[in-house]
mmCIF file of C-alpha atoms in Angstrom:
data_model
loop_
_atom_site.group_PDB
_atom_site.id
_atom_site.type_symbol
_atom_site.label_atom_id
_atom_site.label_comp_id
_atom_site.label_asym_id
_atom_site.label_seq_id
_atom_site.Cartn_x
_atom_site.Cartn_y
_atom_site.Cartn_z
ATOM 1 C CA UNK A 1 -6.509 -3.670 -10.464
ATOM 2 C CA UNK A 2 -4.009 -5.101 -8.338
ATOM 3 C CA UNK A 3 -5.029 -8.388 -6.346
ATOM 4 C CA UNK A 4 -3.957 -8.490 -2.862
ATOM 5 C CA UNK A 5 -3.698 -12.202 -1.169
ATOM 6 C CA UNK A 6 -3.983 -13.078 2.207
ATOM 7 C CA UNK A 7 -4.214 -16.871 3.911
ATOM 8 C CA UNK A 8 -7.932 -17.622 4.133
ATOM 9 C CA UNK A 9 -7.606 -18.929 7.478
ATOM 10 C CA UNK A 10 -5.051 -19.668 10.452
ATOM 11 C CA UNK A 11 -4.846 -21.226 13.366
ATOM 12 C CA UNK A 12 -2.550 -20.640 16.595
ATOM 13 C CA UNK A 13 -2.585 -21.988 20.040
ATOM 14 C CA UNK A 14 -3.344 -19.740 23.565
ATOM 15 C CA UNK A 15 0.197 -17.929 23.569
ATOM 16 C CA UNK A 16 1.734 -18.934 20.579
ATOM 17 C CA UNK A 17 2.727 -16.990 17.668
ATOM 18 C CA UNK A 18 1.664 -16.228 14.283
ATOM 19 C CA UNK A 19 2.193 -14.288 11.544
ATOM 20 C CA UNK A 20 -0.186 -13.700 8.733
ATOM 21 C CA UNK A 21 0.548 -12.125 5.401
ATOM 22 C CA UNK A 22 -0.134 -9.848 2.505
ATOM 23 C CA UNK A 23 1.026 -10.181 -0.842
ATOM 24 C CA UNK A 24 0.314 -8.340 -4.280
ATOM 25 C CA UNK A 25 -0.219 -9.605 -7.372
ATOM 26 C CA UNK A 26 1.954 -6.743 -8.572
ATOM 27 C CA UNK A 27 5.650 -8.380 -7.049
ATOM 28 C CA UNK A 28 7.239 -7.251 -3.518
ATOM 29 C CA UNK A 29 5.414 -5.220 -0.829
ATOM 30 C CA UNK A 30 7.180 -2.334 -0.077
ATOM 31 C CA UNK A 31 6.938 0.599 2.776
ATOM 32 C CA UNK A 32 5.396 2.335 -0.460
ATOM 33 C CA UNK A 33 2.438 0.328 -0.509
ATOM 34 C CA UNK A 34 1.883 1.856 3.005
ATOM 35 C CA UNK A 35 0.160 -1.432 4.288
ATOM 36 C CA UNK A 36 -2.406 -1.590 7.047
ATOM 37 C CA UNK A 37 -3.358 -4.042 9.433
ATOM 38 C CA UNK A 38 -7.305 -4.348 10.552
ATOM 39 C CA UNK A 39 -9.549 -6.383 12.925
ATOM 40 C CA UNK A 40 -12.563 -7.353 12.369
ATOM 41 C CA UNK A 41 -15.019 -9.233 14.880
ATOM 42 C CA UNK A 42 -18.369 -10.151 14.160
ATOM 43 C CA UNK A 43 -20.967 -7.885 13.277
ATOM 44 C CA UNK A 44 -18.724 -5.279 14.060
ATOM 45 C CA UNK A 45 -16.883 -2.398 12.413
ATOM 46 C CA UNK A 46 -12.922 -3.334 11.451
ATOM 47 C CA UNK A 47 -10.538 -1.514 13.807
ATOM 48 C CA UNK A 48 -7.148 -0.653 12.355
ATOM 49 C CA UNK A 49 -4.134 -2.272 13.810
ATOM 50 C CA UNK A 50 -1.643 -1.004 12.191
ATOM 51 C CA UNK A 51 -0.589 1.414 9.716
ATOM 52 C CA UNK A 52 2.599 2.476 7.264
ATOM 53 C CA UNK A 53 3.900 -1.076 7.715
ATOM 54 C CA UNK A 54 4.921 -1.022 11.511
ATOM 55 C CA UNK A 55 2.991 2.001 13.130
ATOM 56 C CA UNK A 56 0.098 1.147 16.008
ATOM 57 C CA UNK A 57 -2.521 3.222 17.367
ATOM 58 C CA UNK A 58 -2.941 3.788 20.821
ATOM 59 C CA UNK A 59 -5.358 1.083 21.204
ATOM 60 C CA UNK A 60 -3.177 -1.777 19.230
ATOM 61 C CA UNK A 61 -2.109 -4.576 22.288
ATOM 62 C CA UNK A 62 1.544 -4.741 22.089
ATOM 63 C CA UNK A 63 0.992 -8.140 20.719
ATOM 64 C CA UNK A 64 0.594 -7.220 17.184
ATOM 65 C CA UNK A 65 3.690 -5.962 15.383
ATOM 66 C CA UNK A 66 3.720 -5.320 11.685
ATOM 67 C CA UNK A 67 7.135 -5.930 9.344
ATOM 68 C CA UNK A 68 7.580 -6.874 5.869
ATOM 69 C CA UNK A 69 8.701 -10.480 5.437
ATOM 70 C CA UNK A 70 10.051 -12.083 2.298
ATOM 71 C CA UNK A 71 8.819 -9.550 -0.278
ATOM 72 C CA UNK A 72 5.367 -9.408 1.582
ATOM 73 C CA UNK A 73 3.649 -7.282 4.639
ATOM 74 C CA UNK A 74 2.770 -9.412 7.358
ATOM 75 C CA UNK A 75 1.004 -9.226 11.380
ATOM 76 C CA UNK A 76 2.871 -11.083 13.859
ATOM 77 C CA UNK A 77 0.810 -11.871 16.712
ATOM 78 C CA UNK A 78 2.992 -12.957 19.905
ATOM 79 C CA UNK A 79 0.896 -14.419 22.931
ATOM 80 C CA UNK A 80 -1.820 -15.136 21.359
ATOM 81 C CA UNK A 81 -5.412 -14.258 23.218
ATOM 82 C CA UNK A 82 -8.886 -15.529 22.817
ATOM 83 C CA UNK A 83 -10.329 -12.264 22.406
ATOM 84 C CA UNK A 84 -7.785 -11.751 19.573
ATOM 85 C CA UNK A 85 -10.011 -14.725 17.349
ATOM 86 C CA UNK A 86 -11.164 -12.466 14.417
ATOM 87 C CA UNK A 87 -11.295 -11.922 10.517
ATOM 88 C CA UNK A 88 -7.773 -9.991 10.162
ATOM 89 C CA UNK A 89 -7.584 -7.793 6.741
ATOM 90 C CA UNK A 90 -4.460 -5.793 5.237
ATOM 91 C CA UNK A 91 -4.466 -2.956 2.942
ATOM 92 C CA UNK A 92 -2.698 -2.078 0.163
ATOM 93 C CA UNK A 93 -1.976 1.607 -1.508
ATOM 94 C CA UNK A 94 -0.859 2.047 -5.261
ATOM 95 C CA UNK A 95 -0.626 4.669 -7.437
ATOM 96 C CA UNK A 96 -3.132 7.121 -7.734
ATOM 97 C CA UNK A 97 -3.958 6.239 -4.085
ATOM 98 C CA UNK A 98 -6.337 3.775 -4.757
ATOM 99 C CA UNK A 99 -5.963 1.168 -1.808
ATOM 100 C CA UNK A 100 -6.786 -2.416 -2.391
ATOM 101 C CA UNK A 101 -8.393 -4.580 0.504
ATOM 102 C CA UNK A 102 -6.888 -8.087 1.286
ATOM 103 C CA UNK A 103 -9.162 -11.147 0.913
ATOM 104 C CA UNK A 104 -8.978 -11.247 4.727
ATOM 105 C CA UNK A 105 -7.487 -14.321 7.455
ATOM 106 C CA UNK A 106 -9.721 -15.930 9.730
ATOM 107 C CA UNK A 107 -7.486 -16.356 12.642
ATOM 108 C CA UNK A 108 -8.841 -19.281 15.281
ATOM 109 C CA UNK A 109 -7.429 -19.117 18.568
ATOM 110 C CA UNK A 110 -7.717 -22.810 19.660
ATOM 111 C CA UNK B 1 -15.000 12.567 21.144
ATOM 112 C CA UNK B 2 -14.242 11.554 17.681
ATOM 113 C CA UNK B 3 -17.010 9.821 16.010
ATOM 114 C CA UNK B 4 -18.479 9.165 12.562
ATOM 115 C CA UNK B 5 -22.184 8.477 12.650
ATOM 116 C CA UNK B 6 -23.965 6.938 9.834
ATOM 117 C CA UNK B 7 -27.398 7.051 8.445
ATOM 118 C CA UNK B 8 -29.861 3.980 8.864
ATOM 119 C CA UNK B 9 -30.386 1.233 6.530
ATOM 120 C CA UNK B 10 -32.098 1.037 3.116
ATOM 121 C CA UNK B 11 -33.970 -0.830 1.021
ATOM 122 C CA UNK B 12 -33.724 -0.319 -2.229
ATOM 123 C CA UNK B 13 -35.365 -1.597 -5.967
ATOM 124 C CA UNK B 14 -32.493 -2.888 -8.808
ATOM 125 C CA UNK B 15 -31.610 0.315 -10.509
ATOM 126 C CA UNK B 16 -32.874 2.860 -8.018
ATOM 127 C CA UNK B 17 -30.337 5.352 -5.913
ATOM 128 C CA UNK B 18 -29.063 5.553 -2.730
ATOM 129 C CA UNK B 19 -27.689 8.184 -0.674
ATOM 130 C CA UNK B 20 -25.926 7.452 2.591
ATOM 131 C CA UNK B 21 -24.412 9.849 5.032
ATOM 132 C CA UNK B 22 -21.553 9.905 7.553
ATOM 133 C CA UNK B 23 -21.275 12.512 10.274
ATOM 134 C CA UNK B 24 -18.332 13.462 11.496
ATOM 135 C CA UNK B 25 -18.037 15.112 15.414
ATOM 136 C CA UNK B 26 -15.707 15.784 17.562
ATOM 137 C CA UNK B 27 -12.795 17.428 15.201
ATOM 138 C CA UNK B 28 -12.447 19.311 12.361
ATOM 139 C CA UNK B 29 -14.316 18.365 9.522
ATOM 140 C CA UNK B 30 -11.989 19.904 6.705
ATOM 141 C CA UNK B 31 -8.841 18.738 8.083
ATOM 142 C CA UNK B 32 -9.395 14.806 7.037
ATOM 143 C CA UNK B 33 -10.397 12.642 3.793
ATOM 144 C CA UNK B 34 -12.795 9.992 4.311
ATOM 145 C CA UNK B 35 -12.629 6.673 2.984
ATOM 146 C CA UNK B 36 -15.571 4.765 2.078
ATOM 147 C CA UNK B 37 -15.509 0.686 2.527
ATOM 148 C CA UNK B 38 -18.397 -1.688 1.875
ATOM 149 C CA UNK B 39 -18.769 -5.214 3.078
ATOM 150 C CA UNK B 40 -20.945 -8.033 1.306
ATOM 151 C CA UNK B 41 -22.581 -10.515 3.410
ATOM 152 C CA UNK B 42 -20.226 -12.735 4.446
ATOM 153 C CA UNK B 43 -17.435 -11.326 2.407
ATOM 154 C CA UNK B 44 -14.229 -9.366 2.822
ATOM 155 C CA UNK B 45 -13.587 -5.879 2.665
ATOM 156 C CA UNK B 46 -13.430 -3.653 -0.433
ATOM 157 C CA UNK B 47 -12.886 0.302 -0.719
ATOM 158 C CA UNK B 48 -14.829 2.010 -2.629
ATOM 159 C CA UNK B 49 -13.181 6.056 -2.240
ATOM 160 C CA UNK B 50 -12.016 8.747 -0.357
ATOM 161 C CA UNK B 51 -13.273 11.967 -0.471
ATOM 162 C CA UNK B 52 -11.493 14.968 0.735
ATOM 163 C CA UNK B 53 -14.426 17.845 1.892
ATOM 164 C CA UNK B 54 -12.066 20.468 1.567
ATOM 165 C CA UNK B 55 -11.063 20.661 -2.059
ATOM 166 C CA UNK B 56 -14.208 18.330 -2.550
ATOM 167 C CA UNK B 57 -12.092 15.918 -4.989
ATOM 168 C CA UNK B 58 -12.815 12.161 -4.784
ATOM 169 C CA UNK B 59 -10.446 9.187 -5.847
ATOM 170 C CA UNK B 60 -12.569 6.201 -6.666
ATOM 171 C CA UNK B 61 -11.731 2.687 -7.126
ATOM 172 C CA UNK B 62 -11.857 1.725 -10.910
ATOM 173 C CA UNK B 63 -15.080 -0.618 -11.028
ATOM 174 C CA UNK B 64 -17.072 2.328 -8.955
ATOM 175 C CA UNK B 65 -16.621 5.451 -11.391
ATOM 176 C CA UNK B 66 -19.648 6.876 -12.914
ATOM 177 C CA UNK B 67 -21.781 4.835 -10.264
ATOM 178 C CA UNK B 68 -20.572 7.168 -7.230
ATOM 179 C CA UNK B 69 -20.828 10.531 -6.292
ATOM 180 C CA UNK B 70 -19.731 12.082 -3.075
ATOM 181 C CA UNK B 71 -20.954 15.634 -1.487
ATOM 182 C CA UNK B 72 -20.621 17.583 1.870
ATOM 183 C CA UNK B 73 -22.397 19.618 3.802
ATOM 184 C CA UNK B 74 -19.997 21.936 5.938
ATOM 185 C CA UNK B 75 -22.671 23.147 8.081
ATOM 186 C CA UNK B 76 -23.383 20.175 9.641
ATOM 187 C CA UNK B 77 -20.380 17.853 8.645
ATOM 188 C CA UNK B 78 -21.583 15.576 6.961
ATOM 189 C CA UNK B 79 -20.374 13.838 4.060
ATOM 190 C CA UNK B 80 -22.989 12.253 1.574
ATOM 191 C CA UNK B 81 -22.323 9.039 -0.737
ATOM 192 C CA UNK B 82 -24.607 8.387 -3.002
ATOM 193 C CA UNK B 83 -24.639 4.939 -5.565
ATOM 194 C CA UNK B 84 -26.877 4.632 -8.610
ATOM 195 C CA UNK B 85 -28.084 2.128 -10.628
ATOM 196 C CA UNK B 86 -28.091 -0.562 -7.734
ATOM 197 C CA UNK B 87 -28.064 -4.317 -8.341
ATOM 198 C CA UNK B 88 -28.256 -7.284 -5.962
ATOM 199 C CA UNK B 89 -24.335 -7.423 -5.814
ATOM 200 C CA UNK B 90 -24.535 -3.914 -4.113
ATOM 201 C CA UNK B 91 -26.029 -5.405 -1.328
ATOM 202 C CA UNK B 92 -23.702 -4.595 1.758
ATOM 203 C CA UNK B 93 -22.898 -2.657 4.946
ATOM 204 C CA UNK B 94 -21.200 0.843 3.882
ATOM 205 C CA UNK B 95 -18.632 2.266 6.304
ATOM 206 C CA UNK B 96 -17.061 5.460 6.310
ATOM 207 C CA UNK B 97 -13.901 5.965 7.855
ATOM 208 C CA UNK B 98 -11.266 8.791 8.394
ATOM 209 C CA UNK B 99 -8.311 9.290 6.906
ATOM 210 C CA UNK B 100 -5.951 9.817 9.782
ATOM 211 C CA UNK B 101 -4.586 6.302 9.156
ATOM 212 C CA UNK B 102 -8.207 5.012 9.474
ATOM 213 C CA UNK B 103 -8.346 5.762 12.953
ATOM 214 C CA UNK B 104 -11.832 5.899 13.489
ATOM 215 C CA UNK B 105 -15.090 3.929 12.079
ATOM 216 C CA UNK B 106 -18.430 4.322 11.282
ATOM 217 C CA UNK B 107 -20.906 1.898 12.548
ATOM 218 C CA UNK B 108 -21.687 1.172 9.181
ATOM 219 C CA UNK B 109 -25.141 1.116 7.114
ATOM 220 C CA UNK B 110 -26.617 -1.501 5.803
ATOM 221 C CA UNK B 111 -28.047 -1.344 2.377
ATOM 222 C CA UNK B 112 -30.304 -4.095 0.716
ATOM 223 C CA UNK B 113 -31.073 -4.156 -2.839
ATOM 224 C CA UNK B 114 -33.922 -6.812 -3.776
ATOM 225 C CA UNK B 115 -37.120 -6.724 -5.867
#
């Protein structure tokens, strides 16, 4: 099984920018990895962000965008908030559609 | 409104059986897969399957074949997962979620496995 790797933890200021990242032990993230985006506060359910690489839900704050960036998938967040401090988790598909989870970033807003 | 609600939690003995369920309202229950995701305590996420209720076929991931078995109940929408042969590593919270780019969540159930 593929290994998906994400920065264990990240921190940004009130309003700055970040971007966090997912990468596969397999080589290059593509659009056909279909990668997804999630949020995750405590002792909650995740929430998905974002899906097929770029694509929001009606809920997702403008502030998140997804891209791919240097052969990986990664979540910009621009303007950071301190509601958006959270365990942040991408998604990976492969063949045989048998996604594999990210080891998740836990992204301080300080 | 679109909702998944899921059973309560268990306690269960090492190699005994659980069966959780996840039921769907609010659309129709044919028209969408649903993923299953666990969560160890204090750990990340990890998918487990996705089970489509209409041609009842089931993709799992590699380390969870033979161990899982997934079932539906059209009359009441309800999609069952059920994991054998527990140990202490299965200890987690179980979410279901549906396949409509994971759109919506299940509040998750919590499942302990101790002697």
């Amino acid at each position: 099984q593929a290994v998906v790797t994400q920065e264990p933890s990240l921190t940004v200021s009130p309003g700055g920018t970040v971007t966090l990242t997912c990468g596969s032990s397999t080589g290059a993230v593509t659009s056909g990895h279909y990668p997804y985006w999630f949020q995750q506060m405590p002792g909650q359910a995740p929430r998905t962000l974002i899906f097929d690489t770029t694509d929001k839900h009606s809920w997702t704050p403008a502030r998140f965008s997804g891209s791919l960036l240097g052969g990986k998938a990664a979540l910009t967040l621009s303007g950071a908030q301190p509601e958006d401090e959270a365990y942040y988790y991408c998604l990976l598909s492969y063949t045989g559609a048998r996604p594999v989870f990210g080891g998740g970033t836990k992204l301080t807003v300080l | 409104q679109v909702q998944l609600v899921q059973s309560g939690a268990e306690v269960k003995k090492p190699g005994a059986s659980v069966k959780l369920s996840c039921k769907a309202a609010g659309y129709t229950f044919n028209s969408y897969s649903m993923h299953w995701v666990r969560q160890a305590p204090g750990q990340g996420l990890e998918w487990m399957a996705i089970f489509n209720p209409s041609g009842v076929s089931t993709s799992y991931a590699q380390k969870f074949q033979g161990r899982v078995t997934m079932t539906r109940d059209t009359s009441t929408s309800t999609v069952y997962m059920e994991l054998s042969s527990l140990r202490s590593e299965d200890t987690a919270v179980y979410y279901c979620a549906r396949h409509n780019h994971m759109d919506v969540w299940g509040q998750g159930t919590t499942v302990t496995v101790s002697s």
